[in-house]
JSON list of C-alpha atoms in Angstrom, two decimals:
[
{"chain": "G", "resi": 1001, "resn": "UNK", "atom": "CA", "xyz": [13.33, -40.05, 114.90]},
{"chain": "G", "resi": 1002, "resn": "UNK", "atom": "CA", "xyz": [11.77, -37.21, 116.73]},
{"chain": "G", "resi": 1003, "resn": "UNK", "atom": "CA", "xyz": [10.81, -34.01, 113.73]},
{"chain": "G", "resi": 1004, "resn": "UNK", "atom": "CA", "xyz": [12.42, -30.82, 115.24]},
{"chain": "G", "resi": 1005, "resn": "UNK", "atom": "CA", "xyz": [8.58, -29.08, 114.21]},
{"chain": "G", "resi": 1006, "resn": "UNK", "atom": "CA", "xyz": [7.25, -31.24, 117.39]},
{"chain": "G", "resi": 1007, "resn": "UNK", "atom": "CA", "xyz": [6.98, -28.93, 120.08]},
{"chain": "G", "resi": 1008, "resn": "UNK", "atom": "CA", "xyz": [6.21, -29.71, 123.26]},
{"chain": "G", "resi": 1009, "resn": "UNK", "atom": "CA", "xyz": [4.18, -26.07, 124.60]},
{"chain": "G", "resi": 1010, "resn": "UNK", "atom": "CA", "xyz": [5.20, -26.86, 128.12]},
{"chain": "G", "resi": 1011, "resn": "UNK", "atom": "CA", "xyz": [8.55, -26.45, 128.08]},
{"chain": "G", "resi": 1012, "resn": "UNK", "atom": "CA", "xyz": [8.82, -23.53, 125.29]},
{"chain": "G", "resi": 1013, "resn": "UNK", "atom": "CA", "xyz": [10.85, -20.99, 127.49]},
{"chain": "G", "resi": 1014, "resn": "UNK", "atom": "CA", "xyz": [9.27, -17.61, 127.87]},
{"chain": "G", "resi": 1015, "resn": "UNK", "atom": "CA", "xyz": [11.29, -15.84, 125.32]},
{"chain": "G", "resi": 1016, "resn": "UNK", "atom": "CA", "xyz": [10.42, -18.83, 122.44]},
{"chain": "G", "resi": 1017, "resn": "UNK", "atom": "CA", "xyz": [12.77, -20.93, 121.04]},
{"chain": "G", "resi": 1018, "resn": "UNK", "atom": "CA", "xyz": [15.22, -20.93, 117.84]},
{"chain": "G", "resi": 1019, "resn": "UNK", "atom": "CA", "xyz": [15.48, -23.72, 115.56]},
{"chain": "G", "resi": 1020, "resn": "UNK", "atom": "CA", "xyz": [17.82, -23.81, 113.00]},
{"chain": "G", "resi": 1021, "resn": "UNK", "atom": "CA", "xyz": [19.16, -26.56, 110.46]},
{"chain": "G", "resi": 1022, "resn": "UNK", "atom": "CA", "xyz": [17.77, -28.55, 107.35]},
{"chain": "G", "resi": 1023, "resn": "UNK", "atom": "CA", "xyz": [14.99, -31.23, 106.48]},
{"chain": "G", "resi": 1024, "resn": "UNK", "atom": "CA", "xyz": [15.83, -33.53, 103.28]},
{"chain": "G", "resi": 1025, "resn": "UNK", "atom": "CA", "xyz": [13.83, -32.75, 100.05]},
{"chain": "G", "resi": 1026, "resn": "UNK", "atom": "CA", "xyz": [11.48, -35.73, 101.36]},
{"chain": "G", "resi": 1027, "resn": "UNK", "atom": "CA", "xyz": [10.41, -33.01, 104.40]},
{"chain": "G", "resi": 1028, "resn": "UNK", "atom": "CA", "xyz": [8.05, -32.15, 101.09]},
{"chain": "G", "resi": 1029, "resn": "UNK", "atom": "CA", "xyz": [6.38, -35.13, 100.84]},
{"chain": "G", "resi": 1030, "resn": "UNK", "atom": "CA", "xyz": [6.21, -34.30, 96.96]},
{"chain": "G", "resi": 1031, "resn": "UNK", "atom": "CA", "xyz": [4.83, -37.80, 94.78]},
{"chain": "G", "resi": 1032, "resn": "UNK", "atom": "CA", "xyz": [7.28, -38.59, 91.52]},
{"chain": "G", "resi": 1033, "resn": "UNK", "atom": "CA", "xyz": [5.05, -37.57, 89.26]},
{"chain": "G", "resi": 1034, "resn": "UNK", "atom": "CA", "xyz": [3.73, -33.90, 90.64]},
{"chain": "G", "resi": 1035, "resn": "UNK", "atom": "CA", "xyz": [4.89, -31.40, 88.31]},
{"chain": "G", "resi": 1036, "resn": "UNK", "atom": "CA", "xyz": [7.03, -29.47, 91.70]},
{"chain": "G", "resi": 1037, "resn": "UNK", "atom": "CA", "xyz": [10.17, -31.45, 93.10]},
{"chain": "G", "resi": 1038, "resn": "UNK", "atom": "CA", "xyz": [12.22, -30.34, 95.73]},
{"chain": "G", "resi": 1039, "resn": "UNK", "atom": "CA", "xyz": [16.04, -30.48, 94.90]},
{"chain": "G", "resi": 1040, "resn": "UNK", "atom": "CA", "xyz": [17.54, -29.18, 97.60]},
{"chain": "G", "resi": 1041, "resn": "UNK", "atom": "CA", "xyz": [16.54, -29.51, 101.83]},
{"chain": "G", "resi": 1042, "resn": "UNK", "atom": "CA", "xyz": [14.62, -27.25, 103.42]},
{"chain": "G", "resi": 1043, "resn": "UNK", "atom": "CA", "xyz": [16.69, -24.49, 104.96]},
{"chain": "G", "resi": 1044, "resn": "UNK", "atom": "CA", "xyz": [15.26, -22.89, 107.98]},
{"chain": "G", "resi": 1045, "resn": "UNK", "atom": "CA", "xyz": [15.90, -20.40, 111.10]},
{"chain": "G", "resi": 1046, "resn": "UNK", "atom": "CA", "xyz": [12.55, -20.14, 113.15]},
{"chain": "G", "resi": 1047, "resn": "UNK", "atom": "CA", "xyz": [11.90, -18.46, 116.38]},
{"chain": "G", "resi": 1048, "resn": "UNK", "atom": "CA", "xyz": [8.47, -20.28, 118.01]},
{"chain": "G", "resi": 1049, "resn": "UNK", "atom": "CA", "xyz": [6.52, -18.50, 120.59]},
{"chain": "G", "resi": 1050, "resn": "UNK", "atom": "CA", "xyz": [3.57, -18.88, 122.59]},
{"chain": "G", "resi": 1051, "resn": "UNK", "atom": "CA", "xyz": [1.28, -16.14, 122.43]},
{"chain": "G", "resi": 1052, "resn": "UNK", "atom": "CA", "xyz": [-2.29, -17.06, 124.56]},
{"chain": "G", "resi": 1053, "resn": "UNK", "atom": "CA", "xyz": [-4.24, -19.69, 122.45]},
{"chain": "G", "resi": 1054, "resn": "UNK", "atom": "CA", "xyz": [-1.58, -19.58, 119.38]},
{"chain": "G", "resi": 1055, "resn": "UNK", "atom": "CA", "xyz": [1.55, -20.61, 118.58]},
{"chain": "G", "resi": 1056, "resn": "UNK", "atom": "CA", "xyz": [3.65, -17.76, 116.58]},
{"chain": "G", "resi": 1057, "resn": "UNK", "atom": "CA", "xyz": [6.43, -18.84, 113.98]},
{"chain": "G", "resi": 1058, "resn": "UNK", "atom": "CA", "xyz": [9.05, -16.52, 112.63]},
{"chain": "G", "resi": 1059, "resn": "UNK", "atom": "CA", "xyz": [12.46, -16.66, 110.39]},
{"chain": "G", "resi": 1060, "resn": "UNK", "atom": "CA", "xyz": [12.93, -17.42, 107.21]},
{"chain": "G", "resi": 1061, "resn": "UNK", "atom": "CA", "xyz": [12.66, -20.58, 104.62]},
{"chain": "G", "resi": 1062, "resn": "UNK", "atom": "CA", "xyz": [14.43, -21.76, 101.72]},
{"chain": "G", "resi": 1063, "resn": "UNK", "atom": "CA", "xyz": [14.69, -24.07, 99.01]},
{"chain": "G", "resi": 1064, "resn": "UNK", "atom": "CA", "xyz": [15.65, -24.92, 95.45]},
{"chain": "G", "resi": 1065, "resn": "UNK", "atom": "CA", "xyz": [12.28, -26.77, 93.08]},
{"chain": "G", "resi": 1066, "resn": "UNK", "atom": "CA", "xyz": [12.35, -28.07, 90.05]},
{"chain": "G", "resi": 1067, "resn": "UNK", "atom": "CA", "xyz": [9.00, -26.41, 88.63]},
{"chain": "G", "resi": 1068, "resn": "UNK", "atom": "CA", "xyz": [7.79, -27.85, 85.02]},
{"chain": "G", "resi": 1069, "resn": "UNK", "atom": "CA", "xyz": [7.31, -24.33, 82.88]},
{"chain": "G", "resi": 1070, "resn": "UNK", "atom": "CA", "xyz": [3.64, -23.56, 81.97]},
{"chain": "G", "resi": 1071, "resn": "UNK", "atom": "CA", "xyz": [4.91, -22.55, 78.32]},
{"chain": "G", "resi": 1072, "resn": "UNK", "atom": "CA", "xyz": [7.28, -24.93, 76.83]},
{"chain": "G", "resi": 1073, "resn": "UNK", "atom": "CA", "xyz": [7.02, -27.53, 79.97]},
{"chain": "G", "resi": 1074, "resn": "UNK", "atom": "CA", "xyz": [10.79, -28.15, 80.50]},
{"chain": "G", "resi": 1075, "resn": "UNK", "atom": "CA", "xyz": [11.96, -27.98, 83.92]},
{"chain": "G", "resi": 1076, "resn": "UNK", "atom": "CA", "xyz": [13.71, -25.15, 85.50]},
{"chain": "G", "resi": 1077, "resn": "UNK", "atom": "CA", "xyz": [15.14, -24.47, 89.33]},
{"chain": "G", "resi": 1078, "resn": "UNK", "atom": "CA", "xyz": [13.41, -21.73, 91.56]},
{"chain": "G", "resi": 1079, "resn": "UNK", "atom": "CA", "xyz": [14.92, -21.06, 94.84]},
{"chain": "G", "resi": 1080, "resn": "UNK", "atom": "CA", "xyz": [12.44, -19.91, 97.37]},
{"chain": "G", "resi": 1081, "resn": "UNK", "atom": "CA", "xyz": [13.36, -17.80, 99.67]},
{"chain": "G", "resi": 1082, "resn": "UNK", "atom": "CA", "xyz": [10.74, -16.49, 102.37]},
{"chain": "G", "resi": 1083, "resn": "UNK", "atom": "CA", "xyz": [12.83, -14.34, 104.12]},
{"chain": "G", "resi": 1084, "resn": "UNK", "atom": "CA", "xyz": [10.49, -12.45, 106.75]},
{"chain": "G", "resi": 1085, "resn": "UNK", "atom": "CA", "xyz": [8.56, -16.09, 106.99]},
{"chain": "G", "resi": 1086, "resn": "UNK", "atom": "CA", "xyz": [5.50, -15.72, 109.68]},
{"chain": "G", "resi": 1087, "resn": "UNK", "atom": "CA", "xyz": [2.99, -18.39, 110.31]},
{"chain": "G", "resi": 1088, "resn": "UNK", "atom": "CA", "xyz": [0.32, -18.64, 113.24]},
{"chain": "G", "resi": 1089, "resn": "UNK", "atom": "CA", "xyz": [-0.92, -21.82, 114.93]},
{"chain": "G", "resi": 1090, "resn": "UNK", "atom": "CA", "xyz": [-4.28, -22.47, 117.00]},
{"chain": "G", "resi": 1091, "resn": "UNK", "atom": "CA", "xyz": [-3.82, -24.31, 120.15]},
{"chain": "G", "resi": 1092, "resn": "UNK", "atom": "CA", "xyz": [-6.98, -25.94, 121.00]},
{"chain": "G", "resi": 1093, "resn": "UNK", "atom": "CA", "xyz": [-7.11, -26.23, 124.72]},
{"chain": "G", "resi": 1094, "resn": "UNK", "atom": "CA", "xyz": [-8.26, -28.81, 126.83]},
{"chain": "G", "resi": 1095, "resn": "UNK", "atom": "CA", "xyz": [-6.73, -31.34, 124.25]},
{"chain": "G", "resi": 1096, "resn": "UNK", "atom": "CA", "xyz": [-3.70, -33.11, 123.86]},
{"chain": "G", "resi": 1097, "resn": "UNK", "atom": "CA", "xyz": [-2.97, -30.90, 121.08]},
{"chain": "G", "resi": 1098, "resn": "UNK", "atom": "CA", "xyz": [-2.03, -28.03, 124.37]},
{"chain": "G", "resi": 1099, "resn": "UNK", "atom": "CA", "xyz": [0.98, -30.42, 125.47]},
{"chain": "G", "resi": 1100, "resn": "UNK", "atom": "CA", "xyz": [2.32, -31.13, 122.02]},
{"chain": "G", "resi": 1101, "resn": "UNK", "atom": "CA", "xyz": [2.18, -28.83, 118.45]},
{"chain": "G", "resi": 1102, "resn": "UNK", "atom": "CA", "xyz": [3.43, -30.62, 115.23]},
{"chain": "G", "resi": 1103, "resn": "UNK", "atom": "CA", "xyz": [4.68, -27.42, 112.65]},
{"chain": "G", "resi": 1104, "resn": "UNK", "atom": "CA", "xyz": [5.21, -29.80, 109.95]},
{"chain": "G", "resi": 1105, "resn": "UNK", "atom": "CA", "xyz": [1.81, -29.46, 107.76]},
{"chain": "G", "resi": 1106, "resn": "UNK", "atom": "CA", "xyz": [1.88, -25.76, 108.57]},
{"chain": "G", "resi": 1107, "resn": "UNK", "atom": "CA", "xyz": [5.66, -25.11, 107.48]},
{"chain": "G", "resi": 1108, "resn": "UNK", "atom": "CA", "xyz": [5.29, -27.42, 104.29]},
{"chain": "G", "resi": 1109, "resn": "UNK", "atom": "CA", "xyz": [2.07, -25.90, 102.67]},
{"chain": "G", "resi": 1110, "resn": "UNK", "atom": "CA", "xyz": [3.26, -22.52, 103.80]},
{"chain": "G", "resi": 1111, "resn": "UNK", "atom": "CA", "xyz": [6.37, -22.83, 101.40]},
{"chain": "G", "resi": 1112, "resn": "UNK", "atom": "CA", "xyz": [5.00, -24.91, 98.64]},
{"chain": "G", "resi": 1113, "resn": "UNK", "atom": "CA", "xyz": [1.96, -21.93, 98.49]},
{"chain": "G", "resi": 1114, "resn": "UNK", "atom": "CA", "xyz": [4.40, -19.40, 98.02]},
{"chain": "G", "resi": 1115, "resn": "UNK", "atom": "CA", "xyz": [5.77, -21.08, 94.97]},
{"chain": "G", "resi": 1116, "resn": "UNK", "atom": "CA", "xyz": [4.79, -19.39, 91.28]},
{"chain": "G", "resi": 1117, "resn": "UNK", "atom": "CA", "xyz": [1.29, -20.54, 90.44]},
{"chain": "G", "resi": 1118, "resn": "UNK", "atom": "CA", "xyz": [1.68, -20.71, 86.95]},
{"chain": "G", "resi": 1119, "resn": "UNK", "atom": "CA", "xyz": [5.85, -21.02, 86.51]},
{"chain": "G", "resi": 1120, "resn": "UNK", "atom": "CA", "xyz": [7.38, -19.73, 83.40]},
{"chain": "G", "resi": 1121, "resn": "UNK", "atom": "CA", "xyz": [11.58, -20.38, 82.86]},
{"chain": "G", "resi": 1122, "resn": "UNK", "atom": "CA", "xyz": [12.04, -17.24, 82.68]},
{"chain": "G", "resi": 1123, "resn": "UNK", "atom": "CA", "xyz": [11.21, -16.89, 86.22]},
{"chain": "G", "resi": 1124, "resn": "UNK", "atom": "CA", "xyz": [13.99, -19.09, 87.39]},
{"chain": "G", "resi": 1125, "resn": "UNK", "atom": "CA", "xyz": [16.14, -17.51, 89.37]},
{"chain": "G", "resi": 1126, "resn": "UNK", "atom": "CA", "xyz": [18.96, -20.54, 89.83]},
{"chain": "G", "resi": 1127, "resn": "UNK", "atom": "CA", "xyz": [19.93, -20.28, 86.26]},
{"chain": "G", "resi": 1128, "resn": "UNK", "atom": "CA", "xyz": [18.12, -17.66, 84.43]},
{"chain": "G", "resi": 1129, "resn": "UNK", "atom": "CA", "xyz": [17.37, -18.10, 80.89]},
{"chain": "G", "resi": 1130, "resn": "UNK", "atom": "CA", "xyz": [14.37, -17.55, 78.10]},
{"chain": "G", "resi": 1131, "resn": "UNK", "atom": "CA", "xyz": [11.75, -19.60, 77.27]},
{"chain": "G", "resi": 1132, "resn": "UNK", "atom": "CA", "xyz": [12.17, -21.89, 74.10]},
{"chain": "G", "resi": 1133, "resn": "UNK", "atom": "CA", "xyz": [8.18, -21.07, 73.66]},
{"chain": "G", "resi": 1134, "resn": "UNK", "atom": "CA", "xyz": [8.83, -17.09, 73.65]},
{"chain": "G", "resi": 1135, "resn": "UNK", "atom": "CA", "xyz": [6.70, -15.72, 71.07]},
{"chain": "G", "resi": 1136, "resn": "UNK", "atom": "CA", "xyz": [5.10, -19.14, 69.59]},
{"chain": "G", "resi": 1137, "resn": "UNK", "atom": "CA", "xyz": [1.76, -18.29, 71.38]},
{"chain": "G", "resi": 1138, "resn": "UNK", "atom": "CA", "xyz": [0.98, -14.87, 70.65]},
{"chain": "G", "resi": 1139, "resn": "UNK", "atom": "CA", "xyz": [-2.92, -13.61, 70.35]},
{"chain": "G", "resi": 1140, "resn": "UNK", "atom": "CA", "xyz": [-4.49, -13.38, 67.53]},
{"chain": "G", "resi": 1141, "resn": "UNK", "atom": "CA", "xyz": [-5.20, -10.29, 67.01]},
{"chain": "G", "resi": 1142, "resn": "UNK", "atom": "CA", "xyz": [-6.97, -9.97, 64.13]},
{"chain": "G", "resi": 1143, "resn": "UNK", "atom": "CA", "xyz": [-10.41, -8.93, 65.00]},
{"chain": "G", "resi": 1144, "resn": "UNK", "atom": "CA", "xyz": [-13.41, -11.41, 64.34]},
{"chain": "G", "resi": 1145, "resn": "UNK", "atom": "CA", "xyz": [-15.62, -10.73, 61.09]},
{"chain": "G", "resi": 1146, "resn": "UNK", "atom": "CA", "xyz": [-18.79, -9.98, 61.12]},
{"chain": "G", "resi": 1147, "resn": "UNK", "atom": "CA", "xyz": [-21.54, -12.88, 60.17]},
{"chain": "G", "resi": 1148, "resn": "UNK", "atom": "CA", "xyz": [-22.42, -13.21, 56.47]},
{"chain": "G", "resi": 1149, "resn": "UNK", "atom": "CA", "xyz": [-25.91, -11.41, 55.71]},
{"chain": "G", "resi": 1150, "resn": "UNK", "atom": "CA", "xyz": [-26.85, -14.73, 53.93]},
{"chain": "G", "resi": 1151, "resn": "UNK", "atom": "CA", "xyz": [-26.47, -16.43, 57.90]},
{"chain": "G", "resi": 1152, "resn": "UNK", "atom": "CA", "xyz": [-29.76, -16.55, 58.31]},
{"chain": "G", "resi": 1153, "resn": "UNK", "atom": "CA", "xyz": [-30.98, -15.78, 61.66]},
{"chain": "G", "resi": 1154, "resn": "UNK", "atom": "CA", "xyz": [-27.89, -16.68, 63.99]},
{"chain": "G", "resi": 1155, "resn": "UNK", "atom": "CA", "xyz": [-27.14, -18.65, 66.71]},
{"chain": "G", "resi": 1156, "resn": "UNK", "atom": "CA", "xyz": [-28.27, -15.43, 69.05]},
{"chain": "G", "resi": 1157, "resn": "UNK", "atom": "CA", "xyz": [-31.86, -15.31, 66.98]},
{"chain": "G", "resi": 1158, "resn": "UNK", "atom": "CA", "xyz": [-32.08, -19.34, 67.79]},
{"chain": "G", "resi": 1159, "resn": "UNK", "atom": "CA", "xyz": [-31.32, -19.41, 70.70]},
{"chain": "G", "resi": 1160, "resn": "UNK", "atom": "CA", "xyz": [-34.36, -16.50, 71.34]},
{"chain": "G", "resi": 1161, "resn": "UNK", "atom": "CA", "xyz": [-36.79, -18.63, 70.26]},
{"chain": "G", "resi": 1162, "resn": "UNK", "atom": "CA", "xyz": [-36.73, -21.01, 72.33]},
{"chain": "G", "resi": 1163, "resn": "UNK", "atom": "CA", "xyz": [-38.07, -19.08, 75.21]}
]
């Protein structure tokens, strides 16, 4: 089956073209065990235009993941939404690559980037709710004493003599 990303640059009409519709969670290429799963397909409406040596994408994306909480590392939804989406495309002429573009590596690392580097529940915005590990981690604030005068020389003094 022919991936609606696969553009063939010779017959993109002057004005670009729209693509609209859905790619299954497997569009993600996500393995079992990565702490990210898509739940939902990829959502998108793209305009694609040629402009000189690159191709230009615009719309939007969206998805629901199942992100694995840097805090208490449960699993909560995140829907991404990229909204104003815009992505840019080399076209290396002379090649085969200047008959036929494939958008799918560029559209797939472009969403799963924009996903929360370090997740925390409480950023889920499917079904909002607070982290179980609220508060358990706090800094200690207590600040660090000062070494015993019976120390000896320290680890500072050590270390200067050996240069």
């Amino acid at each position: 089956m022919r991936s609606p990303f696969q553009i063939d640059l010779r017959s993109l009409p002057d004005g670009g073209l729209r693509l609209t519709g859905e790619e299954a969670p497997a569009f993600f290429d996500l393995s079992p065990e990565d702490t990210i799963q898509a739940e939902s397909p990829l959502s998108y409406d793209l305009n694609v235009e040629r402009d000189g040596g690159e191709v230009i994408v615009t719309g939007s994306l969206e998805a629901v993941f199942s992100l694995e909480c840097g805090r208490c590392l449960e699993r909560f939804q995140h829907r991404l939404h990229l909204r104003r989406y815009r992505g840019e495309l080399a076209i290396e002429e002379g090649s085969a690559k200047d008959s036929t573009i494939n958008l799918t590596d560029m559209l797939r690392e472009d969403t799963l980037v924009a996903l929360p580097s370090y997740p925390r529940c409480e950023d889920g915005n499917v079904r909002p709710r607070q982290c179980p590990a609220e508060g358990k981690f706090e800094p200690d604030l207590d600040p660090v004493g000062d070494e015993p005068e019976h120390a000896g020389t320290g680890v500072w003094e050590a270390l200067n003599k050996l240069n």
